[in-house]
XYZ file of C-alpha atoms in Angstrom:
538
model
C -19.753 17.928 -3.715
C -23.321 18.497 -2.903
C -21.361 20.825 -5.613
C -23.182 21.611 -7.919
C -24.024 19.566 -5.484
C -23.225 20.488 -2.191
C -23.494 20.442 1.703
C -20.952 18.926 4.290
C -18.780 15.666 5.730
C -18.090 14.896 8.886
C -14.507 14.614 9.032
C -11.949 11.574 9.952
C -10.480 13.197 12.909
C -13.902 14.272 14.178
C -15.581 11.053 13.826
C -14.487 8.761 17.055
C -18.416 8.356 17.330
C -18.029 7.786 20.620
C -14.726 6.843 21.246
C -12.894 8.134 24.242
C -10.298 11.394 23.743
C -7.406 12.880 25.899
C -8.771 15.861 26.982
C -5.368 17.497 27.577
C -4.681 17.551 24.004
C -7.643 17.293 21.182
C -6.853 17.790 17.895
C -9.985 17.956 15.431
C -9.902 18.511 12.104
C -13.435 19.231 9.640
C -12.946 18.629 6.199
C -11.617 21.580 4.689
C -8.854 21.200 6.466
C -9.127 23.772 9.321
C -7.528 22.364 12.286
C -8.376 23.172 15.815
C -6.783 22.290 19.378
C -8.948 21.950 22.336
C -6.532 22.082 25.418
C -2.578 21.762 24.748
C -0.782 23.632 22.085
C -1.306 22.953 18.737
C -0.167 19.777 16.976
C 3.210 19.806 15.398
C 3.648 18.312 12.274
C 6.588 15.962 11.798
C 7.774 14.445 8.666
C 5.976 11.809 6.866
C 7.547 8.252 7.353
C 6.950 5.746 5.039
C 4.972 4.383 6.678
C 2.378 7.249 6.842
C 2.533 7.922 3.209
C 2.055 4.322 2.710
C -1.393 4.555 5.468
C -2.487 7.672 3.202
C -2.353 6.069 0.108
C -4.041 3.302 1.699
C -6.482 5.646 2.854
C -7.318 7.499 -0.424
C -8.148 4.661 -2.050
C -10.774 3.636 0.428
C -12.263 6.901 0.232
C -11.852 7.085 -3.176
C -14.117 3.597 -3.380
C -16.584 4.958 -0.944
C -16.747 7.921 -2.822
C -17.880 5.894 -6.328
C -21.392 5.181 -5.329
C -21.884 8.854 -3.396
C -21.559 10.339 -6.717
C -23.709 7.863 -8.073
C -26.436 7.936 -5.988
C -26.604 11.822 -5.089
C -25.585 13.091 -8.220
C -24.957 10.927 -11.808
C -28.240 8.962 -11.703
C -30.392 12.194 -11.402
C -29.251 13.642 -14.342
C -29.647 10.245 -16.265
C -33.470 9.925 -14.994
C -34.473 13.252 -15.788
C -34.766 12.631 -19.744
C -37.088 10.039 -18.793
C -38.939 10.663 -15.166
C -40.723 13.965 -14.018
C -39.152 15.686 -10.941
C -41.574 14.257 -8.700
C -40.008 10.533 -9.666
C -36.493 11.763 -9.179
C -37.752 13.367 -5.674
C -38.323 9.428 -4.684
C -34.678 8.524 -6.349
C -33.368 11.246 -3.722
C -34.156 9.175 -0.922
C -31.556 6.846 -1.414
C -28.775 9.579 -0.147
C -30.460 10.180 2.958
C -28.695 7.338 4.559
C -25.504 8.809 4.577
C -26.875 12.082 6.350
C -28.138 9.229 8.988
C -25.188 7.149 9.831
C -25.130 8.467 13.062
C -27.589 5.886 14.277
C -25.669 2.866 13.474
C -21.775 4.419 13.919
C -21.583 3.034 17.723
C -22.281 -0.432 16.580
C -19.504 -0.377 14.171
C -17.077 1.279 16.745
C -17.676 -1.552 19.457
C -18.550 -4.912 17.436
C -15.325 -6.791 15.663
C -13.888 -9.485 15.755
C -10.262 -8.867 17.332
C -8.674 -11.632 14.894
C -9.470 -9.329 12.171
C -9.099 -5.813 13.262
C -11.567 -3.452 14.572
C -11.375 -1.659 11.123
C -10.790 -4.140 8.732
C -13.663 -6.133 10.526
C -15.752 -4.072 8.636
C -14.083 -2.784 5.421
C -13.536 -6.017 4.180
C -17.459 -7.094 4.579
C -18.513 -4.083 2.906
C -16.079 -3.347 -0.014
C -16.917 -7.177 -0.947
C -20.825 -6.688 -0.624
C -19.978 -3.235 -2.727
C -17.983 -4.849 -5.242
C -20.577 -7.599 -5.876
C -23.637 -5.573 -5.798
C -22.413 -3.400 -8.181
C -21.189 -6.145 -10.692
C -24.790 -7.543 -10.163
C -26.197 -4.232 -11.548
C -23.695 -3.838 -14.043
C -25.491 -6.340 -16.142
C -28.724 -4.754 -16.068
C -28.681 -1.270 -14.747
C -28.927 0.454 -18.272
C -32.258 -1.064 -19.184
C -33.427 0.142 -15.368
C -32.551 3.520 -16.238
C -34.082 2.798 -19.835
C -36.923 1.873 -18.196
C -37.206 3.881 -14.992
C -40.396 4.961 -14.911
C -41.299 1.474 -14.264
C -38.234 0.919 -12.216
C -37.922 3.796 -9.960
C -38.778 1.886 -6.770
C -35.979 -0.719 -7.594
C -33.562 1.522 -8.693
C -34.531 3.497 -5.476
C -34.007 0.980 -2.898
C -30.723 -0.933 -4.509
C -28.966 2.654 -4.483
C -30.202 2.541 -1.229
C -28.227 -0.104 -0.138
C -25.208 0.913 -2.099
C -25.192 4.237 -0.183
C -25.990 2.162 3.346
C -23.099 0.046 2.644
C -20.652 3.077 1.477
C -21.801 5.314 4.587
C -20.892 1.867 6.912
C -17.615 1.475 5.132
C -17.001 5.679 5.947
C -17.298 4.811 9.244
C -14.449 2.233 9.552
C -12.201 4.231 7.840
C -12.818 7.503 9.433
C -11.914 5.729 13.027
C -9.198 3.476 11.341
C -7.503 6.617 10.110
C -6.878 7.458 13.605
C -4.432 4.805 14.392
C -3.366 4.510 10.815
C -1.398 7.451 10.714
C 1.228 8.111 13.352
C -0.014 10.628 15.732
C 2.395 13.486 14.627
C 1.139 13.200 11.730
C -2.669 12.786 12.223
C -4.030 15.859 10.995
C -3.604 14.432 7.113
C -6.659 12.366 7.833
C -8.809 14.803 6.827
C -6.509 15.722 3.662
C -6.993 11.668 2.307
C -10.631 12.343 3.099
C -10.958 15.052 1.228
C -8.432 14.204 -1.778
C -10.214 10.200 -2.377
C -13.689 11.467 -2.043
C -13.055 14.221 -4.070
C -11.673 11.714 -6.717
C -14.514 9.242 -6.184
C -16.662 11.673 -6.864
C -15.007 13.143 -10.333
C -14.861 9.820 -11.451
C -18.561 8.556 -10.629
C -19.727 12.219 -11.874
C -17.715 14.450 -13.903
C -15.812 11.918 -15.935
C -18.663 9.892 -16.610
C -21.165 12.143 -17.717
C -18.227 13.382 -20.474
C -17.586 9.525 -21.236
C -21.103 8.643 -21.109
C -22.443 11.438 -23.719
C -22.039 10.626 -27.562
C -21.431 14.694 -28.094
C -18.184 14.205 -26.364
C -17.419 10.931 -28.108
C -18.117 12.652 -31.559
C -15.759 15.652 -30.604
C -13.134 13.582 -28.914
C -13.163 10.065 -30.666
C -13.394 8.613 -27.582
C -15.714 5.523 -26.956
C -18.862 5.519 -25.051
C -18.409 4.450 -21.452
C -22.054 3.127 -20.412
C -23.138 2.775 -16.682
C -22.329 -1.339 -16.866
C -18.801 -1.111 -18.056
C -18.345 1.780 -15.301
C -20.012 -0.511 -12.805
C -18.108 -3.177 -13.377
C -14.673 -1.442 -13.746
C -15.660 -0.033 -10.378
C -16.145 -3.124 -9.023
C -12.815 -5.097 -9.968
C -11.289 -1.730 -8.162
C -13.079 -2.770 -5.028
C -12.489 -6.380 -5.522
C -9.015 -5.412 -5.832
C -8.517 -3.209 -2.507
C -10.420 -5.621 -0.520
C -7.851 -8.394 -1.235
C -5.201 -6.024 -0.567
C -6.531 -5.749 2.924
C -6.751 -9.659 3.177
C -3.036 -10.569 2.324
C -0.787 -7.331 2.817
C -2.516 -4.876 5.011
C -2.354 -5.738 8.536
C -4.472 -3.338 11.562
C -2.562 -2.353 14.916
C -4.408 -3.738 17.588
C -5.769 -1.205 20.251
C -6.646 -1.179 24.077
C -10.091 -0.129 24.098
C -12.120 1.242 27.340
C -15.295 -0.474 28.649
C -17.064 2.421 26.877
C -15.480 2.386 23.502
C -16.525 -1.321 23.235
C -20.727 -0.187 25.239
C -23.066 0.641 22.320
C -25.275 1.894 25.126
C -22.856 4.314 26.707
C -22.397 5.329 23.355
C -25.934 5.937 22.277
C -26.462 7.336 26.174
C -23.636 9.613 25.258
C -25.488 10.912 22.431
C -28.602 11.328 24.348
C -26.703 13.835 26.854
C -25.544 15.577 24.499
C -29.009 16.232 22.505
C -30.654 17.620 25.899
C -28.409 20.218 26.013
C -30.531 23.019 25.139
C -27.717 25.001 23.238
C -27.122 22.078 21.354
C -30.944 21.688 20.741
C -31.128 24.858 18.938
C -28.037 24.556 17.355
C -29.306 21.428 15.894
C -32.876 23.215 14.596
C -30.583 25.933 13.156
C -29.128 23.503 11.208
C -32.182 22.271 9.944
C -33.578 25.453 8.823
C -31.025 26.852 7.444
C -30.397 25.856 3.783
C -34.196 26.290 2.848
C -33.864 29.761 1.290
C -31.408 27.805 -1.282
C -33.330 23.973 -1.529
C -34.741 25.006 -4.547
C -31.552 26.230 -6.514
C -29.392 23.018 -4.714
C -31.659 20.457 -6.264
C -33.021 21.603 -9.539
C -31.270 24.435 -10.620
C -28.355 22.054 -12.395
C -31.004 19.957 -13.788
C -32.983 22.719 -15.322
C -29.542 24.246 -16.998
C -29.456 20.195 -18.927
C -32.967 20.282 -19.515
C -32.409 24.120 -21.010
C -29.960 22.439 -23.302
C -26.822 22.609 -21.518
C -24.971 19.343 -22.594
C -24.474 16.998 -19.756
C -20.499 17.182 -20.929
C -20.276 20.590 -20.648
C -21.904 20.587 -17.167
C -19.260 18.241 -15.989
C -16.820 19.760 -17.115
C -18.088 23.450 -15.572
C -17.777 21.331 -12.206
C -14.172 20.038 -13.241
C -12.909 23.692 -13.901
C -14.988 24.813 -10.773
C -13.405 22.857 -8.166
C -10.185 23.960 -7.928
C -11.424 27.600 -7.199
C -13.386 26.817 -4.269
C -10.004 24.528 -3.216
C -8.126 28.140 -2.962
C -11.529 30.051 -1.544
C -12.373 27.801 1.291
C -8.424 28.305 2.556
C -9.037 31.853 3.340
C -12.182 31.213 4.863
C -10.553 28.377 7.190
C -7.924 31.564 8.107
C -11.283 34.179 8.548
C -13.119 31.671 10.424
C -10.368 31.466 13.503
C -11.213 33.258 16.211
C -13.662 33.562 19.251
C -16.192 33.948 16.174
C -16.351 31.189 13.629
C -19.989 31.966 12.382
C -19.506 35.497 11.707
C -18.523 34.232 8.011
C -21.273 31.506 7.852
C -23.467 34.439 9.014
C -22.113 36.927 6.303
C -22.658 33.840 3.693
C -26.529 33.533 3.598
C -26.924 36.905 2.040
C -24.790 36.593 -0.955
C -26.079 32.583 -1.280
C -30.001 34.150 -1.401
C -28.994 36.271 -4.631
C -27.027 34.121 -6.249
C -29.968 31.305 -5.618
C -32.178 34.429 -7.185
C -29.677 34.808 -10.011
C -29.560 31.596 -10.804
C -33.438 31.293 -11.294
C -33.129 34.975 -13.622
C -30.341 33.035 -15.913
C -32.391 30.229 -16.404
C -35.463 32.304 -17.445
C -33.269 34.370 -20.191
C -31.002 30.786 -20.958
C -30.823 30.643 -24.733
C -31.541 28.158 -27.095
C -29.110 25.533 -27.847
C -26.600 25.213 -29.059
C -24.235 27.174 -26.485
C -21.558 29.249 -27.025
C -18.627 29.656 -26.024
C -18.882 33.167 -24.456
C -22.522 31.806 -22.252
C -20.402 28.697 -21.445
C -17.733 30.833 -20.082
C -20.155 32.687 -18.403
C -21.857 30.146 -16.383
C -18.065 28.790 -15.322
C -17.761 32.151 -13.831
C -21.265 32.606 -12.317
C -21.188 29.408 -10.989
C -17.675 29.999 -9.208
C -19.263 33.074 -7.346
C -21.894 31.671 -6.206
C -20.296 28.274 -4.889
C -18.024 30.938 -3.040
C -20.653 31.009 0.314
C -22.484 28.107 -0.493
C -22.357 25.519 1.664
C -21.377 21.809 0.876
C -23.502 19.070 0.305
C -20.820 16.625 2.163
C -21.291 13.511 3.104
C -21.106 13.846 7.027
C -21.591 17.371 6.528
C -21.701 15.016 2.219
C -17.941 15.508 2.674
C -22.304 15.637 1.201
C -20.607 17.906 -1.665
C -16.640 15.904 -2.144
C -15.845 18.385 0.357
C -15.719 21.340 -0.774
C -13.790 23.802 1.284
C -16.291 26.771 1.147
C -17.619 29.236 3.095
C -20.954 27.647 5.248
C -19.008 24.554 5.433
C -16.146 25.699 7.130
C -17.112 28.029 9.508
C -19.684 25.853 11.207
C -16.935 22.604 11.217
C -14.637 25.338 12.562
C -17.642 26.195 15.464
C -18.187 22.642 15.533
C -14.925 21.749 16.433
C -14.570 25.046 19.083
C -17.912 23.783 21.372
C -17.653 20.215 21.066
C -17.035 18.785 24.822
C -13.198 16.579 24.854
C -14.836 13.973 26.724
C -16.940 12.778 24.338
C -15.504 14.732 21.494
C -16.292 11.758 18.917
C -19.797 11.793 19.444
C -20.685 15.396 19.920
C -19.360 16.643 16.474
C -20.171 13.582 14.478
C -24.290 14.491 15.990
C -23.370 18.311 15.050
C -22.265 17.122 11.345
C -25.125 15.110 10.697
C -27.799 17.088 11.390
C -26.157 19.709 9.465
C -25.834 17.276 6.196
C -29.592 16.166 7.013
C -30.815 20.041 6.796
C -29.214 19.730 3.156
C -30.949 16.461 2.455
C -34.302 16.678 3.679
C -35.598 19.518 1.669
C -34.493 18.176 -1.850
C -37.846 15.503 -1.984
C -40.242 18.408 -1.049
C -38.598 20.780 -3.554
C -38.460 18.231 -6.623
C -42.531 17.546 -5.761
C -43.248 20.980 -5.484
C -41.421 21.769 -9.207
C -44.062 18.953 -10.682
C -46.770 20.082 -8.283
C -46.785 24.041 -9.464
C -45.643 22.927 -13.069
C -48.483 23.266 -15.915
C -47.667 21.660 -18.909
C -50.442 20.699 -21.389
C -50.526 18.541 -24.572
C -51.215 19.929 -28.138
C -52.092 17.445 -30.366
C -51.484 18.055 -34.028
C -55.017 18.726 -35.955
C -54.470 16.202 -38.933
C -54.247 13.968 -35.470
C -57.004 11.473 -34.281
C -56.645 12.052 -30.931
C -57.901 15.439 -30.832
C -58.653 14.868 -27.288
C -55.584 15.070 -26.171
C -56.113 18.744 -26.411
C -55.584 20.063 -23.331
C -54.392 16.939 -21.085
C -51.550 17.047 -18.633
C -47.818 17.065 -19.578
C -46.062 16.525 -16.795
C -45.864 12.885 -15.831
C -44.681 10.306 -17.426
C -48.037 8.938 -18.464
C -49.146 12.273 -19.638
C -46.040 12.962 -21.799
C -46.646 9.205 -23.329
C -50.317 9.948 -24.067
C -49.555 13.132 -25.734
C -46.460 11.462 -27.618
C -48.933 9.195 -29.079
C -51.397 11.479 -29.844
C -48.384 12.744 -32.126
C -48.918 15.741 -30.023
C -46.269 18.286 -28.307
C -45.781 19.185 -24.306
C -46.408 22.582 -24.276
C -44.838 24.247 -20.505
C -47.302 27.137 -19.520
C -46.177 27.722 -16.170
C -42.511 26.159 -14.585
C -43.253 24.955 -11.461
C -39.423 25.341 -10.637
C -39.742 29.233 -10.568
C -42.606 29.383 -8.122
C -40.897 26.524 -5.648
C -37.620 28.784 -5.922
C -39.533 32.212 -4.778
C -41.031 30.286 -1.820
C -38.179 28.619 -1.205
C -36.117 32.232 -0.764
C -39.152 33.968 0.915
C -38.771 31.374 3.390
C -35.638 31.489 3.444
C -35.398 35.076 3.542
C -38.096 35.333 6.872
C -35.887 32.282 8.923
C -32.491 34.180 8.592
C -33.784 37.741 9.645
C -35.935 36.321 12.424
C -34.259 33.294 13.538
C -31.033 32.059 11.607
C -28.846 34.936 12.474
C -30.019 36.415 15.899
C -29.798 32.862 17.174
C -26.458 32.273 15.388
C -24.958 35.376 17.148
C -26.336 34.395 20.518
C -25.030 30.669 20.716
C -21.446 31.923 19.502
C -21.669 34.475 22.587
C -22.343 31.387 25.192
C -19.602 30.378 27.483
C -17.879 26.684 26.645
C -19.555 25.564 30.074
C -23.169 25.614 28.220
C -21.638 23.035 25.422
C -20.548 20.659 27.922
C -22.414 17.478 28.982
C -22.170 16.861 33.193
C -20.585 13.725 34.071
């Protein structure tokens, strides 16, 4: 979704998180869908029983619930503070996604504590889709005048959308390994398609949908009412209310036989450690954390600049509604290119086209005209924007499943690589560490990039000369207190230099110097190495 917000998910059939795997036949399966076989011949499909369809319809709505306060957090709320907070404010708001880019560190105690009266699952869906149901009708009742007031909220806003996101990214976890006894194991490999479809949906609804409902353009046009962010809230909540009872009275949870391991959280976490010494792995893992810097800049700000330009918050979402199904086609040719003894060639190929379009992007901002829009630049922007999400990678949740997974180019080539090095015997663990250090080299940039905007930004007051507070002449106009002073002054914010241009040049110089000298030679020499210097002795 990171779609206009994008980067990567780890995906349900890739997440045991340190559950044990047959090694003679290994099925994984990344988000977009690719699916590859480790050992054995490749999994036949067989036809869906009912009770499988009823398991994936069970399944996309727990995603879809999870997927709620993802968009939220990572992508609604920013565009709701930024008529009121600088981007330096909104770069502390961002730190309440980066716990889904860290569930790594807790996934092993979920796997191995339950109570076996319960279900090793529903031990832990239940808790959470209750604590998510009543924390958000809790902040239905007073979120809006927090947002109305979030320059003196921020911090509180910060840290409950914190805790939403910690309790969503626990919740993933449960689901991700109860979707592999769910499903029947013929049918296994649509895991990743319920994944995909609820979060997807989760994620129209908390972002797409809402910013049309929410905006009294689109009311006007459409005679619709105004949904505000309590009566979504609270809607959302009765949903979860509603699924969690479900899984009380009607929804029962095979019991398993479990290993002394899958039930250790220190062989798990020991597992992890093994696999993090590797030194392949090791610079795998920095090459993931270097590589989306070239495009920081355009992933964080660049859709918050086009509202801020004048772009109606309506019309956004609904460029990202009419987007989506494009990259949907796009990312299943990829899947096909990226087969093969070289899945990054295509991830490789993608940085180069991703640079200009990040460029581009910056170059249609500077010439954006003045509102209103028309038409013929709205159209426009639908069709830039669909070439350059193209090679962009995902902000998925895992790996942002970070952007509601979109199948594109980045995205699926490294799950695909993922998926191809990843040692069988601890096949849960490996990927799910590959995945989330490749979501965290999405996240971590976006607070340093939002800072930087405010940091290189010059915007100075002009106060009106019949005014009294000629002094404001001249003062800042870039924080909130400066903008106040100047609005009462009954002055204007004048912008002499956007700080967003400057932290989007350095951001693609940067980028620019780690792809020629590091990104892709070291790319093209870990896809060379033999599977022995992926696997962790036992």
């Amino acid at each position: 979704m990171g779609l206009l917000a994008g980067d990567e998910h780890a995906s349900p059939g890739q997440t045991g998180h340190g559950s044990s795997v047959d090694e003679d036949s290994l099925s994984l399966s990344d988000d977009s869908g690719f699916e590859s076989t480790v050992g054995g011949d490749a999994e036949m499909k067989a036809p869906l029983t009912r009770e499988d369809k009823k398991a994936m319809a069970l399944l996309i709505v727990l995603y879809i619930i999870q997927g709620v306060p993802i968009g939220l957090a990572m992508e609604t709320l920013p565009f709701l503070l930024r008529e009121r907070l600088s981007y330096s404010k909104i770069a502390i708001f961002s730190l309440s996604s980066y716990p889904y880019s860290l569930k790594l560190l807790w996934s092993p105690i979920v796997d191995a504590r339950f109570f076996p009266s319960v279900g090793r699952r529903r031990s832990w869906i239940i808790p959470m889709q209750t604590l998510l149901g009543s924390l958000m009708l809790w902040m239905s009742f007073s979120v809006q005048a927090w947002v109305d007031d979030a320059a003196h909220r921020i911090y509180a806003l910060t840290v409950i959308f914190t805790i939403l996101v910690v309790i969503a990214a626990t919740q993933d976890i449960a689901v991700d390994g109860w979707s592999l006894t769910l499903l029947s194991r013929e049918n296994l490999s649509y895991a990743s398609t319920c994944q995909t479809v609820g979060i997807t949906i989760g994620w129209l609804m908390s972002f797409t949908v809402f910013l049309a409902l929410n905006s009294e353009a689109f009311s006007k046009k459409w005679g619709t009412p105004i949904l505000t962010l309590g009566a979504y809230l609270r809607f959302c909540s009765i949903a979860s209310f509603g699924a969690t009872l479900w899984l009380i009275f009607f929804q029962k949870e095979r019991s398993e036989v479990l290993s002394k391991d899958e039930t250790s959280i220190t062989s798990v976490y020991k597992s992890i450690w093994r696999v993090s010494r590797l030194k392949s792995v090791q610079s795998f893992l920095v090459l993931h954390l270097v590589s989306k810097v070239g495009f920081a800049a355009d992933d964080a700000a660049t859709s918050l600049k086009m509202v801020e330009k004048g772009l109606g918050k309506e019309d956004f979402a609904m460029a990202v509604l009419l987007d989506f199904p494009i990259q949907i086609v796009f990312g299943y040719f990829i899947a096909r290119w990226s087969r093969g003894d070289r899945p990054l060639r295509p991830w490789i190929w993608a940085f180069w086209p991703r640079l200009l379009f990040a460029f581009l992007a910056a170059v249609v901002l500077w010439k954006f005209p003045a509102p209103p829009i028309t038409a013929s630049f709205f159209a426009f922007l639908i069709v830039f924007r669909s070439l350059g999400e193209m090679p962009r990678s995902v902000r998925c949740w895992d790996d942002v499943r970070s952007n509601f997974c979109r199948s594109t180019t980045q995205f699926v080539c490294s799950g695909s690589f993922h998926a191809r090095v990843s040692d069988p015997g601890i096949g849960g663990t490996y990927i799910t560490l590959l995945n989330t250090v490749s979501n965290l080299g999405s996240t971590w940039p976006r607070f340093f990039v939002l800072r930087g905007i405010d940091y290189f930004t010059i915007a100075t007051c002009v106060a009106n000369s019949d005014s009294t507070s000629l002094a404001a002449n001249g003062a800042e106009c870039v924080s909130e207190e400066g903008k106040a002073l100047c609005s009462a002054a009954a002055g204007k914010c004048v912008m002499e230099r956007d700080g967003y241009y400057i932290t989007t040049g350095i951001c693609l110089v940067v980028g620019l110097l780690f792809i020629v000298g590091h990104i892709v030679p070291t790319a093209k020499r870990l896809q060379a190495l033999p599977l022995t210097m992926w696997r962790v002795a036992r």
